[in-house]
Short mmCIF file of C-alpha atoms in Angstrom, two decimals:
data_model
loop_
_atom_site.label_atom_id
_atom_site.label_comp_id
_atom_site.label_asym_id
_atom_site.label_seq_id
_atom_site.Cartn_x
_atom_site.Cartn_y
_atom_site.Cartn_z
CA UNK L 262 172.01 -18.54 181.13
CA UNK L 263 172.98 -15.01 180.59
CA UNK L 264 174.84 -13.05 177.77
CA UNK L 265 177.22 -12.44 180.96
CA UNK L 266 177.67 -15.69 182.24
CA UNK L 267 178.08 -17.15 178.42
CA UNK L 268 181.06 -14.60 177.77
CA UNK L 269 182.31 -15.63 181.28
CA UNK L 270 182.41 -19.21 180.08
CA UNK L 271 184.38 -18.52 177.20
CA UNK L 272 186.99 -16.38 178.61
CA UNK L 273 187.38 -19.40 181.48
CA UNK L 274 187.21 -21.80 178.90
CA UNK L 275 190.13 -19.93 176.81
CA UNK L 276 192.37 -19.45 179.74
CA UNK L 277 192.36 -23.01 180.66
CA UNK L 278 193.13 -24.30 177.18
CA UNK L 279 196.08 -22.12 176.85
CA UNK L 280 197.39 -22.74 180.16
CA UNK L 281 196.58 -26.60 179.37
CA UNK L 282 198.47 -26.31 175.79
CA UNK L 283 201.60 -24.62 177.39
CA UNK L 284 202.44 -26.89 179.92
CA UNK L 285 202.32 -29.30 176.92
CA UNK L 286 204.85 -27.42 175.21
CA UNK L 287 207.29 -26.63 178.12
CA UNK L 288 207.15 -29.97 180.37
CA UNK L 289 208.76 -33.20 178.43
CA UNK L 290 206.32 -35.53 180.33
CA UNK L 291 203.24 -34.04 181.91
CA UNK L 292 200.21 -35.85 183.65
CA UNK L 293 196.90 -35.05 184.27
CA UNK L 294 195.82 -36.20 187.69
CA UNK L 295 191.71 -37.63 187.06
CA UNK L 296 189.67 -37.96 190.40
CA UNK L 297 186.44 -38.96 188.79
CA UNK L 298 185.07 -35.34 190.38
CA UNK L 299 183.48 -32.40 188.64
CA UNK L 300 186.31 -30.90 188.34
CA UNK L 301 189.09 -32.98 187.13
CA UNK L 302 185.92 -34.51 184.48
CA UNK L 303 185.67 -30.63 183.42
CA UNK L 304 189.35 -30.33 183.14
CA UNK L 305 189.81 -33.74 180.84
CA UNK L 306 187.49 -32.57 179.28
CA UNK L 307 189.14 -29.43 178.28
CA UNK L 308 192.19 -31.22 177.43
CA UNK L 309 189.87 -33.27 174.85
CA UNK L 310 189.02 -29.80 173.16
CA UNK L 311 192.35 -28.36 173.73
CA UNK L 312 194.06 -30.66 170.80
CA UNK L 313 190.73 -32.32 169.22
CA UNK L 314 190.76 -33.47 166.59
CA UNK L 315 194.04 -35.41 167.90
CA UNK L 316 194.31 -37.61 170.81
CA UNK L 317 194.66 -36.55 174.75
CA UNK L 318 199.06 -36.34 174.03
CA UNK L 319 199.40 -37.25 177.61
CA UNK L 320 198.07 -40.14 180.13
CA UNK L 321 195.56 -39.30 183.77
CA UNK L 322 196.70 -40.60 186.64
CA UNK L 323 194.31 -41.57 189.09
CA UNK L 324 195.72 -42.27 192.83
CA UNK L 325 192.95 -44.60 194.31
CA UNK L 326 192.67 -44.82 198.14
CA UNK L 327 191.01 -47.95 198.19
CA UNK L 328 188.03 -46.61 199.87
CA UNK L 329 186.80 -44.40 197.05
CA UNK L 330 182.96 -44.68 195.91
CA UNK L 331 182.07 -47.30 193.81
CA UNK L 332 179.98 -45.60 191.51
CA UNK L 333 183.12 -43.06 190.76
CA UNK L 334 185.65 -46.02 190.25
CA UNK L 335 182.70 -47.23 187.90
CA UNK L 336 182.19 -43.83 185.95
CA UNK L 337 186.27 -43.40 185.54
CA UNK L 338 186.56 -46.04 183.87
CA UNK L 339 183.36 -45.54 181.38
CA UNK L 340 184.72 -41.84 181.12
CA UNK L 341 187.95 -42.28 180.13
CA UNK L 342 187.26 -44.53 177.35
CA UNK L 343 184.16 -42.19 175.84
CA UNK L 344 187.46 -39.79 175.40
CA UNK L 345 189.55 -42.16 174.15
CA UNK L 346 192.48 -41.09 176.85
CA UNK L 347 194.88 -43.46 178.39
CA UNK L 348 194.72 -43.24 182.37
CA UNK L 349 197.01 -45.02 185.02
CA UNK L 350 195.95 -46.38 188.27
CA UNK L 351 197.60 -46.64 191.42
CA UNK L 352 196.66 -47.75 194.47
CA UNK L 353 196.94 -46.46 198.53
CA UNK L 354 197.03 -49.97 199.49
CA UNK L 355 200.21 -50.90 197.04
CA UNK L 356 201.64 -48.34 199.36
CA UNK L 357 200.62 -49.88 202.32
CA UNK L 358 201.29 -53.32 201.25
CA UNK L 359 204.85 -52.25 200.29
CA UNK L 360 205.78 -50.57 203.69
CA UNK L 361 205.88 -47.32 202.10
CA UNK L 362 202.73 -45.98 204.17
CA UNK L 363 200.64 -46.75 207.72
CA UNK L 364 196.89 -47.22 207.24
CA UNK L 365 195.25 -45.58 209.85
CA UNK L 366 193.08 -47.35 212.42
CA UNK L 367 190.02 -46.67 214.66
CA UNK L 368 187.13 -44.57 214.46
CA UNK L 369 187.99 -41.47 212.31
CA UNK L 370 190.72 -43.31 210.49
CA UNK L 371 190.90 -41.96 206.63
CA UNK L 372 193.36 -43.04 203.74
CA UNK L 373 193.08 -39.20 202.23
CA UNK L 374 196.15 -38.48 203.47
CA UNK L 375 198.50 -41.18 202.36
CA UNK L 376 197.69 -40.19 198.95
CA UNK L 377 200.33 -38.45 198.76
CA UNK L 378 202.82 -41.07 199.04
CA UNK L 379 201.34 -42.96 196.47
CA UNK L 380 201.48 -39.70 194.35
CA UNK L 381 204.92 -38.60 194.90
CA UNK L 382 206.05 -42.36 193.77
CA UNK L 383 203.87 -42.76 190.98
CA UNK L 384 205.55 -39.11 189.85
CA UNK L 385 208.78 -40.76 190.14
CA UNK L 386 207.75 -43.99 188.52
CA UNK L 387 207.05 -42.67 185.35
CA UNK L 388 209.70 -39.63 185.70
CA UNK L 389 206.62 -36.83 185.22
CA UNK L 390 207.73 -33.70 185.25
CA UNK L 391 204.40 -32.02 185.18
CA UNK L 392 200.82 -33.51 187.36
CA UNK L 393 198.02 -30.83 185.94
CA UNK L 394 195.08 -30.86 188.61
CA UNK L 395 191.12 -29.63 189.00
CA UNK L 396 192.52 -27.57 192.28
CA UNK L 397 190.60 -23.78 192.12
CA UNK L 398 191.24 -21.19 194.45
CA UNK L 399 188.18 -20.50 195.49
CA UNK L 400 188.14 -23.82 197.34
CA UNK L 401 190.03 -22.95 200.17
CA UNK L 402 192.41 -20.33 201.80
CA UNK L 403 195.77 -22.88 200.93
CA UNK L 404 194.65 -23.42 197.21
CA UNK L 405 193.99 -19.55 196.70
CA UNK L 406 197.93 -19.31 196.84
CA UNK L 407 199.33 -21.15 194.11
CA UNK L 408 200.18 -20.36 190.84
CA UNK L 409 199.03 -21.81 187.61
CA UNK L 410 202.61 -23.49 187.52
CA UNK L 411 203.27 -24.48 190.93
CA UNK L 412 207.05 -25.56 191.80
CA UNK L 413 207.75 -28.56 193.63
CA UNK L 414 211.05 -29.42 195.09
CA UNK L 415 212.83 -32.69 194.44
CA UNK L 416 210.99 -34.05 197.81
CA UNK L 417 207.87 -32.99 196.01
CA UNK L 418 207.24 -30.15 198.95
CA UNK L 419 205.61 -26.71 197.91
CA UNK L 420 206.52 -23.33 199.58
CA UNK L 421 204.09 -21.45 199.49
CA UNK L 422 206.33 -17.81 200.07
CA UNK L 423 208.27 -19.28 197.08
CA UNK L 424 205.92 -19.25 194.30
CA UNK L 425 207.36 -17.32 191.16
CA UNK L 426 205.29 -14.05 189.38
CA UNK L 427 203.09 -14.70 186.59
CA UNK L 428 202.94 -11.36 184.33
CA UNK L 429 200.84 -11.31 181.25
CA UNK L 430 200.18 -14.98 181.21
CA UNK L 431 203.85 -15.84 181.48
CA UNK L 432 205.10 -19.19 182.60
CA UNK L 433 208.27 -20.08 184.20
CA UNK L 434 208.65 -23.70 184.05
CA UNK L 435 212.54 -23.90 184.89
CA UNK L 436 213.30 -26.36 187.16
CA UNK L 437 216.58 -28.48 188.52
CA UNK L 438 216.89 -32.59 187.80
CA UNK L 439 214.17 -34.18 190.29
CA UNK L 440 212.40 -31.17 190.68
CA UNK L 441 208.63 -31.02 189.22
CA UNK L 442 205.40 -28.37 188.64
CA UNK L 443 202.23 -29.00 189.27
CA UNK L 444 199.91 -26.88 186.99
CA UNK L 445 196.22 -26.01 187.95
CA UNK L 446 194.04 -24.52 184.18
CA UNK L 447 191.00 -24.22 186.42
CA UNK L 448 192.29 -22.07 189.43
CA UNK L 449 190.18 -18.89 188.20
CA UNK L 450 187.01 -21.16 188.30
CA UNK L 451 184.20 -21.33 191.11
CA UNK L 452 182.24 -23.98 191.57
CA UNK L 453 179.57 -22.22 190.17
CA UNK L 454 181.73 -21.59 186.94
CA UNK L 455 182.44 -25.43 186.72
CA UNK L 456 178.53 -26.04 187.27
CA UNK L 457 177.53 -23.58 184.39
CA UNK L 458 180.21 -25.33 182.26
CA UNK L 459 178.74 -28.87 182.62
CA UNK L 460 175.58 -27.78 181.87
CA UNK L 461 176.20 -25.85 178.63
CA UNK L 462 178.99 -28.48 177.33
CA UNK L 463 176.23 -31.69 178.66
CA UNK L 464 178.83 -33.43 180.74
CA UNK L 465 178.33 -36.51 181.91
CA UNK L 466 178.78 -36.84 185.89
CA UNK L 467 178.73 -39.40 188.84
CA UNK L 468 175.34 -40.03 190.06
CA UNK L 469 176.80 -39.31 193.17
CA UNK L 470 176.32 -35.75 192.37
CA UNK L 471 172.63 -35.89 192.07
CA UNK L 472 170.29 -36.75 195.47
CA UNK L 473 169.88 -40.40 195.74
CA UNK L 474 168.76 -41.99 198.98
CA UNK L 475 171.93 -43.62 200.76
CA UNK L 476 173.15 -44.94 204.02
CA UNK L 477 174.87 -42.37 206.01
CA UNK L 478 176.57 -40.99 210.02
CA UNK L 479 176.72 -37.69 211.00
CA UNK L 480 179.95 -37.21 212.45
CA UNK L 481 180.47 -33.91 213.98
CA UNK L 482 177.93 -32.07 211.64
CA UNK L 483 179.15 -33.29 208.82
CA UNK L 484 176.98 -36.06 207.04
CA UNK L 485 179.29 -38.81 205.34
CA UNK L 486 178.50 -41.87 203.07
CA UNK L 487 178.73 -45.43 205.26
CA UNK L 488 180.53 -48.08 204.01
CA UNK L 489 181.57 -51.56 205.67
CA UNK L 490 185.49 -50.33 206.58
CA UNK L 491 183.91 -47.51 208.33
CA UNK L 492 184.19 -48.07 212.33
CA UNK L 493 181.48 -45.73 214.08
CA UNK L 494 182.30 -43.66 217.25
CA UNK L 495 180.10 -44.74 220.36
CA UNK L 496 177.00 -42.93 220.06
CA UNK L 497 176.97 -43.05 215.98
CA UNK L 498 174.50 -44.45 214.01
CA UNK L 499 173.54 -45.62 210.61
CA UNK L 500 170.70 -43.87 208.63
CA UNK L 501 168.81 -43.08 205.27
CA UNK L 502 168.72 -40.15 204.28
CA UNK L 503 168.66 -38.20 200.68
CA UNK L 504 171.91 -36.83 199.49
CA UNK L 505 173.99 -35.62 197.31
CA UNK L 506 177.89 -34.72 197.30
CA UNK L 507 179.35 -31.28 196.45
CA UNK L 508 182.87 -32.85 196.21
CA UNK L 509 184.10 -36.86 195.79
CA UNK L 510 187.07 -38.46 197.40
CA UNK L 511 187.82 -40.78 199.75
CA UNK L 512 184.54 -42.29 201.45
CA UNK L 513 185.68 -41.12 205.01
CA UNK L 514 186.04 -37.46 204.69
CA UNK L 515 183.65 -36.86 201.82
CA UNK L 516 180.94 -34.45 203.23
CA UNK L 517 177.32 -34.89 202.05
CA UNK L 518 174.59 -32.49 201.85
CA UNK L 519 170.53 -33.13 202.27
CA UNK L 520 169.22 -32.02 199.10
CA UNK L 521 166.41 -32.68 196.81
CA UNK L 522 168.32 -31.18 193.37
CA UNK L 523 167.91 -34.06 190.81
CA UNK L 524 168.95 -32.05 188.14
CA UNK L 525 171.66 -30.02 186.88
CA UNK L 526 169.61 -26.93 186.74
CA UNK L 527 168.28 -27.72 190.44
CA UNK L 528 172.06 -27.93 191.37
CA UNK L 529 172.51 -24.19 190.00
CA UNK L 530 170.08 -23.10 191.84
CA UNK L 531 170.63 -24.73 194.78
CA UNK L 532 174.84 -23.26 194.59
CA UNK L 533 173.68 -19.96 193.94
CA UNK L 534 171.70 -19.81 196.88
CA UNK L 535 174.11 -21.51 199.42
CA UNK L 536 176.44 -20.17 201.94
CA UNK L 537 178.40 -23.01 202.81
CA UNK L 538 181.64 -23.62 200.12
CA UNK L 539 182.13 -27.12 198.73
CA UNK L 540 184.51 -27.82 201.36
CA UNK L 541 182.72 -27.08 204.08
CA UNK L 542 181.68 -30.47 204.51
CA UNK L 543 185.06 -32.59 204.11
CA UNK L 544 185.90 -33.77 207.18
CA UNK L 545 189.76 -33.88 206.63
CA UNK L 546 189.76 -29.90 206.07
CA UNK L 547 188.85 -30.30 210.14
CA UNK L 548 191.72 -32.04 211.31
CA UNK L 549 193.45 -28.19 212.01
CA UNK L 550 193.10 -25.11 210.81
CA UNK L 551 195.95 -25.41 208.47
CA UNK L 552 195.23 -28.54 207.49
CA UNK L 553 195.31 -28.34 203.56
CA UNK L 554 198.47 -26.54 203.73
CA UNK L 555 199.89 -28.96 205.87
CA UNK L 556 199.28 -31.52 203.40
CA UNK L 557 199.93 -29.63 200.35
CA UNK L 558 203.59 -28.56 201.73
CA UNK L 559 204.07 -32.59 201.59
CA UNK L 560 203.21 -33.32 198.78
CA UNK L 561 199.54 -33.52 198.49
CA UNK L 562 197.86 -31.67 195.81
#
């Protein structure tokens, strides 16, 4: 790694601390939403350094879809715990099972999308005023337009031609009863950046990540994992193939990619050299062409 990239690092590194420590100080009950992704491992593990030698000062939140990979649900839990951080669980199918969501049905059908139900409740459950997340700009066009404190109205909705200036580092974390933020310490991060940082700080990751042989469809170019609850589309098939994921979520939008790269420095070189972004593969950026913006105006993050 270069002298370059190092001081890149730090700077990154920096930035997201601060931004991690302030919405500390200004929110009375923040959360940090935990995936069991790259991202959202680099950013608890950020939080770890951000007030080490103490404790984690505030829980992770993990929404579970019910249809997430094993092996993530698995490394969560085994994560959490090597941090010594507190993390709460809830469930898509709680949601369902309470009325207060429709699972989809058919071919095609995903639970990504009712996430945000189960989000926006578990918010009001525990009266959080602040859900930090592993969203970066670079992702895609929607994420590239929020702030590092992102308002939410009391419905939990996000206008994206409302978003408040951020001068000099400067946060404005006002906000009316019901209202919350939702604050992002790794939007100036590419996926290459959160690569580089794994690698120097020896994170542990998902096996997911690396290629591993595993039963797949390809559903409209995109490869995803199989699983039982997945109905195939006349025509589809199941096959073996080696793979690795860019991104992990939900089982039936999660994109894979063919790929030998076993290692993390295999993965560098591998992201260096592609021209397809993270998200190019996740099948529920394909439902329209706004379709992250869609869901983030509701709620989703």
């Amino acid at each position: 790694m270069t002298k370059k990239s190092n001081t890149n690092l730090v700077e990154l590194e920096s930035e997201a601390i601060y931004i991690i420590r302030e919405a500390t100080a200004q929110f009375e009950k923040p959360v940090m939403l935990f995936s069991g992704g790259k991202d959202s491992i680099c950013m608890a593990w950020l939080a770890k350094k951000a007030f080490y030698p103490g404790k984690i000062p505030f829980p992770l939140m993990h929404v579970d879809t019910g249809h997430n990979f094993p092996e993530t649900l698995e490394f969560r839990d085994r994560f959490v715990e090597s941090i010594g951080a507190e993390i709460i669980v809830r469930t898509v199918q709680d949601s369902i099972d309470t009325g207060r969501s429709t699972d989809e049905t058919g071919p095609g059908a995903s639970r990504n999308g009712l996430q945000t139900v189960t989000l926006l409740d578990a918010l009001n459950e525990f009266k959080f005023d602040a859900a930090m997340g592993g969203a970066r700009r670079d992702e895609e066009k929607a994420r590239a337009k929020e702030r590092f404190f992102s308002h939410r109205d009391a419905f939990g909705q996000w206008d994206p031609k409302n978003q408040r200036p951020e001068l000099w580092n400067l946060f404005n974390g006002r906000k009316k009863m019901g209202e919350h933020f939702r604050v992002f310490p790794i939007s100036n991060w590419t996926e290459l950046d959160v690569w580089s940082y794994i690698h120097r700080e020896e994170i542990d990751l998902p096996n997911l990540y690396f290629s591993h042989e595993r039963e797949i469809i390809v559903r409209d170019g995109v490869i995803l994992g199989w699983a039982p609850f997945v109905e195939l589309f006349p025509g589809e098939e199941i096959q073996k193939r080696f793979v690795r994921f860019r991104t992990i979520g939900d089982i039936t939008c999660t994109g894979a990619v063919e790929s030998p790269a076993s290692s993390l420095d295999e993965i560098l070189a591998e992201i260096v050299s592609t021209r397809t972004t993270e998200r190019g593969g996740r099948a529920d950026d394909k439902r329209s062409e706004a379709a992250m913006e869609d869901r983030k105006k509701q709620g989703y993050f």
